[in-house]
PDB file of C-alpha atoms in Angstrom:
ATOM      1  CA  MET A   1      -0.004  -0.075  -0.019  1.00 41.00           C
ATOM      2  CA  THR A   2       1.327   3.400  -0.780  1.00 40.00           C
ATOM      3  CA  GLY A   3       0.646   6.875   0.647  1.00 41.00           C
ATOM      4  CA  ARG A   4       0.038  10.152  -1.053  1.00 36.00           C
ATOM      5  CA  ASP A   5       3.701  10.866  -1.316  1.00 42.00           C
ATOM      6  CA  GLY A   6       4.268   7.527  -2.963  1.00 43.00           C
ATOM      7  CA  GLU A   7       6.152   6.003   0.018  1.00 43.00           C
ATOM      8  CA  ASP A   8       5.338   2.438   1.238  1.00 46.00           C
ATOM      9  CA  LYS A   9       3.177   2.891   4.313  1.00 48.00           C
ATOM     10  CA  THR A  10       4.250  -0.555   5.560  1.00 50.00           C
ATOM     11  CA  SER A  11       7.791   0.806   6.041  1.00 80.00           C
ATOM     12  CA  TRP A  12       6.716   1.718   9.682  1.00 92.00           C
ATOM     13  CA  PRO A  13       4.961  -1.309  10.876  1.00 95.00           C
ATOM     14  CA  LEU A  14       4.997  -0.121  14.563  1.00 96.00           C
ATOM     15  CA  GLY A  15       2.466   2.589  13.736  1.00 96.00           C
ATOM     16  CA  GLU A  16      -0.075   0.163  12.325  1.00 96.00           C
ATOM     17  CA  VAL A  17       0.243  -2.126  15.274  1.00 97.00           C
ATOM     18  CA  LEU A  18      -0.220   0.726  17.831  1.00 97.00           C
ATOM     19  CA  ARG A  19      -3.204   2.245  15.722  1.00 97.00           C
ATOM     20  CA  ARG A  20      -4.829  -1.230  15.568  1.00 97.00           C
ATOM     21  CA  ALA A  21      -4.426  -1.866  19.332  1.00 97.00           C
ATOM     22  CA  ARG A  22      -5.639   1.641  20.120  1.00 97.00           C
ATOM     23  CA  ASP A  23      -8.756   1.214  17.931  1.00 97.00           C
ATOM     24  CA  ASP A  24      -9.412  -2.182  19.484  1.00 96.00           C
ATOM     25  CA  LYS A  25      -9.700  -0.400  22.698  1.00 94.00           C
ATOM     26  CA  GLY A  26     -11.842   2.319  21.321  1.00 96.00           C
ATOM     27  CA  TRP A  27      -9.376   4.945  22.296  1.00 95.00           C
ATOM     28  CA  SER A  28      -8.527   8.317  20.540  1.00 95.00           C
ATOM     29  CA  GLN A  29      -4.885   9.226  19.981  1.00 95.00           C
ATOM     30  CA  GLU A  30      -5.356  11.586  22.962  1.00 94.00           C
ATOM     31  CA  ASP A  31      -6.541   8.613  25.192  1.00 94.00           C
ATOM     32  CA  ALA A  32      -3.578   6.491  24.212  1.00 94.00           C
ATOM     33  CA  ALA A  33      -1.160   9.363  24.670  1.00 92.00           C
ATOM     34  CA  GLN A  34      -2.491  10.147  28.042  1.00 91.00           C
ATOM     35  CA  LYS A  35      -2.240   6.513  29.163  1.00 90.00           C
ATOM     36  CA  ALA A  36       1.402   6.387  27.853  1.00 90.00           C
ATOM     37  CA  ARG A  37       2.128   9.759  29.594  1.00 88.00           C
ATOM     38  CA  PHE A  38       3.228  11.784  26.619  1.00 88.00           C
ATOM     39  CA  SER A  39       1.678  14.228  24.147  1.00 92.00           C
ATOM     40  CA  ARG A  40      -0.898  13.434  21.384  1.00 93.00           C
ATOM     41  CA  THR A  41       1.609  14.818  18.891  1.00 94.00           C
ATOM     42  CA  SER A  42       4.223  12.216  20.044  1.00 92.00           C
ATOM     43  CA  TRP A  43       1.578   9.497  19.718  1.00 96.00           C
ATOM     44  CA  GLN A  44       0.701  10.758  16.124  1.00 95.00           C
ATOM     45  CA  GLN A  45       4.340  10.572  15.225  1.00 95.00           C
ATOM     46  CA  LEU A  46       4.590   6.956  16.599  1.00 95.00           C
ATOM     47  CA  GLU A  47       1.673   5.900  14.593  1.00 96.00           C
ATOM     48  CA  SER A  48       2.840   7.726  11.359  1.00 95.00           C
ATOM     49  CA  GLY A  49       6.541   7.237  11.632  1.00 94.00           C
ATOM     50  CA  ARG A  50       6.939  10.848  10.757  1.00 94.00           C
ATOM     51  CA  ARG A  51       7.640  14.121  12.533  1.00 92.00           C
ATOM     52  CA  ALA A  52       5.723  17.253  11.744  1.00 90.00           C
ATOM     53  CA  ASP A  53       8.401  18.234   9.127  1.00 93.00           C
ATOM     54  CA  ARG A  54       7.713  14.861   7.505  1.00 92.00           C
ATOM     55  CA  LYS A  55      11.109  13.525   8.396  1.00 93.00           C
ATOM     56  CA  PRO A  56      11.304   9.916   9.755  1.00 93.00           C
ATOM     57  CA  PHE A  57      10.527   9.752  13.444  1.00 91.00           C
ATOM     58  CA  ARG A  58      13.043   7.840  15.515  1.00 91.00           C
ATOM     59  CA  PRO A  59      11.673   7.199  18.936  1.00 92.00           C
ATOM     60  CA  LYS A  60      13.643   6.223  21.863  1.00 91.00           C
ATOM     61  CA  ALA A  61      13.302   2.722  23.343  1.00 90.00           C
ATOM     62  CA  ASP A  62      11.526   4.008  26.498  1.00 88.00           C
ATOM     63  CA  THR A  63       8.902   5.852  24.250  1.00 91.00           C
ATOM     64  CA  VAL A  64       8.165   2.723  22.310  1.00 93.00           C
ATOM     65  CA  ILE A  65       7.907   0.644  25.481  1.00 91.00           C
ATOM     66  CA  ASN A  66       5.530   3.132  27.134  1.00 90.00           C
ATOM     67  CA  ALA A  67       3.308   3.258  24.122  1.00 94.00           C
ATOM     68  CA  ALA A  68       3.247  -0.614  23.657  1.00 94.00           C
ATOM     69  CA  LEU A  69       2.360  -0.970  27.394  1.00 90.00           C
ATOM     70  CA  ALA A  70      -0.310   1.662  27.168  1.00 91.00           C
ATOM     71  CA  VAL A  71      -2.297  -0.280  24.458  1.00 95.00           C
ATOM     72  CA  ASP A  72      -1.397  -3.806  25.580  1.00 92.00           C
ATOM     73  CA  VAL A  73       1.108  -4.664  22.781  1.00 94.00           C
ATOM     74  CA  ASP A  74       4.195  -6.710  23.743  1.00 91.00           C
ATOM     75  CA  PRO A  75       7.067  -4.190  24.226  1.00 90.00           C
ATOM     76  CA  ARG A  76       9.664  -6.568  22.682  1.00 91.00           C
ATOM     77  CA  GLU A  77       7.584  -6.871  19.504  1.00 94.00           C
ATOM     78  CA  ALA A  78       7.124  -3.058  19.478  1.00 94.00           C
ATOM     79  CA  LEU A  79      10.870  -2.511  19.840  1.00 94.00           C
ATOM     80  CA  GLU A  80      11.510  -5.031  17.047  1.00 94.00           C
ATOM     81  CA  LEU A  81       8.978  -3.289  14.740  1.00 95.00           C
ATOM     82  CA  ALA A  82      10.764   0.068  15.471  1.00 93.00           C
ATOM     83  CA  LYS A  83      14.137  -1.488  14.566  1.00 92.00           C
ATOM     84  CA  LEU A  84      15.279  -1.116  18.224  1.00 92.00           C
ATOM     85  CA  ASP A  85      17.012  -3.659  20.406  1.00 89.00           C
ATOM     86  CA  PRO A  86      14.148  -5.813  22.082  1.00 88.00           C
ATOM     87  CA  THR A  87      16.438  -6.660  24.935  1.00 83.00           C
ATOM     88  CA  ARG A  88      16.075  -2.939  26.062  1.00 76.00           C
ATOM     89  CA  TYR A  89      12.742  -4.084  27.629  1.00 77.00           C
ATOM     90  CA  GLU A  90      13.430  -5.169  31.251  1.00 73.00           C
ATOM     91  CA  PRO A  91      10.037  -5.636  32.918  1.00 67.00           C
ATOM     92  CA  ALA A  92      11.300  -4.587  36.359  1.00 60.00           C
ATOM     93  CA  ARG A  93      12.547  -1.289  34.971  1.00 54.00           C
ATOM     94  CA  ALA A  94       9.235  -0.879  33.144  1.00 51.00           C
ATOM     95  CA  GLY A  95       7.148  -0.907  36.236  1.00 55.00           C
ATOM     96  CA  ARG A  96       6.254  -4.503  36.206  1.00 54.00           C
ATOM     97  CA  PRO A  97       6.569  -6.376  39.548  1.00 55.00           C
ATOM     98  CA  THR A  98       9.500  -8.679  40.074  1.00 62.00           C
ATOM     99  CA  ALA A  99       7.920 -10.582  42.994  1.00 66.00           C
ATOM    100  CA  THR A 100       4.299 -12.012  43.184  1.00 68.00           C
ATOM    101  CA  VAL A 101       1.939 -11.168  46.086  1.00 72.00           C
ATOM    102  CA  THR A 102       2.012 -14.857  47.164  1.00 74.00           C
ATOM    103  CA  GLU A 103       5.817 -14.692  47.319  1.00 76.00           C
ATOM    104  CA  VAL A 104       5.728 -11.573  49.385  1.00 81.00           C
ATOM    105  CA  ARG A 105       3.143 -12.991  51.684  1.00 83.00           C
ATOM    106  CA  GLU A 106       5.267 -16.193  52.192  1.00 81.00           C
ATOM    107  CA  LEU A 107       8.304 -14.108  53.035  1.00 84.00           C
ATOM    108  CA  VAL A 108       6.421 -11.909  55.407  1.00 87.00           C
ATOM    109  CA  MET A 109       4.976 -14.860  57.263  1.00 87.00           C
ATOM    110  CA  ARG A 110       8.522 -15.900  58.214  1.00 88.00           C
ATOM    111  CA  LEU A 111       9.165 -12.551  59.973  1.00 89.00           C
ATOM    112  CA  THR A 112       8.737 -11.823  63.638  1.00 92.00           C
ATOM    113  CA  GLU A 113       5.855  -9.527  64.569  1.00 92.00           C
ATOM    114  CA  GLU A 114       8.369  -6.745  65.056  1.00 92.00           C
ATOM    115  CA  GLN A 115       9.826  -7.196  61.691  1.00 91.00           C
ATOM    116  CA  ARG A 116       6.357  -7.392  60.008  1.00 90.00           C
ATOM    117  CA  GLN A 117       5.367  -4.110  61.498  1.00 91.00           C
ATOM    118  CA  ALA A 118       8.610  -2.613  60.088  1.00 90.00           C
ATOM    119  CA  VAL A 119       7.743  -3.962  56.678  1.00 89.00           C
ATOM    120  CA  VAL A 120       4.112  -2.650  57.029  1.00 88.00           C
ATOM    121  CA  ASN A 121       5.521   0.918  58.065  1.00 87.00           C
ATOM    122  CA  LEU A 122       8.027   0.848  55.100  1.00 86.00           C
ATOM    123  CA  ILE A 123       5.113   0.091  52.735  1.00 83.00           C
ATOM    124  CA  ARG A 124       2.974   2.673  54.205  1.00 82.00           C
ATOM    125  CA  SER A 125       5.742   5.244  53.802  1.00 81.00           C
ATOM    126  CA  PHE A 126       5.538   4.581  50.007  1.00 73.00           C
ATOM    127  CA  THR A 127       1.802   4.867  49.718  1.00 73.00           C
ATOM    128  CA  GLU A 128       0.731   7.381  52.352  1.00 72.00           C
ATOM    129  CA  PRO A 129       2.033  10.971  52.828  1.00 64.00           C
ATOM    130  CA  ALA A 130       4.127  11.228  55.863  1.00 58.00           C
ATOM    131  CA  PRO A 131       3.203  13.709  58.598  1.00 60.00           C
ATOM    132  CA  PRO A 132       5.658  16.575  58.872  1.00 59.00           C
ATOM    133  CA  SER A 133       7.163  15.316  62.126  1.00 61.00           C
ATOM    134  CA  ALA A 134       7.863  11.702  60.784  1.00 58.00           C
ATOM    135  CA  PRO A 135      11.239  10.569  60.387  1.00 57.00           C
ATOM    136  CA  ALA A 136      12.547  10.088  56.879  1.00 57.00           C
ATOM    137  CA  THR A 137      12.028   6.679  55.440  1.00 55.00           C
ATOM    138  CA  ALA A 138      15.903   5.923  55.490  1.00 57.00           C
ATOM    139  CA  GLU A 139      15.890   6.901  59.138  1.00 60.00           C
ATOM    140  CA  ALA A 140      13.105   4.652  59.915  1.00 60.00           C
ATOM    141  CA  TYR A 141      14.613   1.832  58.046  1.00 56.00           C
ATOM    142  CA  ARG A 142      17.943   2.254  60.013  1.00 58.00           C
ATOM    143  CA  HIS A 143      15.919   2.181  63.204  1.00 60.00           C
ATOM    144  CA  ASN A 144      14.185  -1.047  62.235  1.00 60.00           C
ATOM    145  CA  SER A 145      17.578  -2.505  61.087  1.00 59.00           C
ATOM    146  CA  VAL A 146      18.901  -1.910  64.608  1.00 56.00           C
ATOM    147  CA  LEU A 147      15.908  -3.666  65.968  1.00 57.00           C
ATOM    148  CA  ASN A 148      16.621  -6.666  63.767  1.00 59.00           C
ATOM    149  CA  ALA A 149      20.235  -6.703  64.669  1.00 57.00           C
ATOM    150  CA  ARG A 150      19.321  -6.738  68.447  1.00 60.00           C
ATOM    151  CA  LYS A 151      16.951  -9.601  67.929  1.00 60.00           C
ATOM    152  CA  ARG A 152      19.636 -11.617  66.136  1.00 59.00           C
ATOM    153  CA  VAL A 153      22.000 -11.007  69.115  1.00 56.00           C
ATOM    154  CA  ARG A 154      19.332 -11.955  71.601  1.00 62.00           C
ATOM    155  CA  ASP A 155      18.632 -15.198  69.614  1.00 61.00           C
ATOM    156  CA  VAL A 156      22.334 -16.023  69.534  1.00 57.00           C
ATOM    157  CA  ASP A 157      22.777 -15.359  73.337  1.00 60.00           C
ATOM    158  CA  SER A 158      19.799 -17.613  74.096  1.00 62.00           C
ATOM    159  CA  ASP A 159      21.319 -20.674  72.213  1.00 58.00           C
TER     160      ASP A 159
END
């Protein structure tokens, strides 16, 4: 298939895959761009493979990964279609969990009550705003590490 300028439109296969995935979700380019956390103009360039000046658009790997994740396309496939190295996609760096909830639960169940409370406090420090008088997370972590070290010493002494 050729475009108005006579260029083969299939020369930018990533754009077609992103457009199809976006259409399947019933999203506008604005919706997809918002989900990917960049501008509609950037999304348009990803789909067309062209910048506003009609020169080829050469996106960074992170841009391709974010666009793919936004519309549920495999990021490795998207990177290949953009002629980028698919090994640039590392799920942990892309916001994907590296541990399952089940695994975390099993690990937490091995902790003492005091250690579990420290873990809960640490998680809360990530999810809830801290009051102005609260110690910094690193300070709280150090405090709890000291508690853990004291417990190990007590355990060794009692053996």
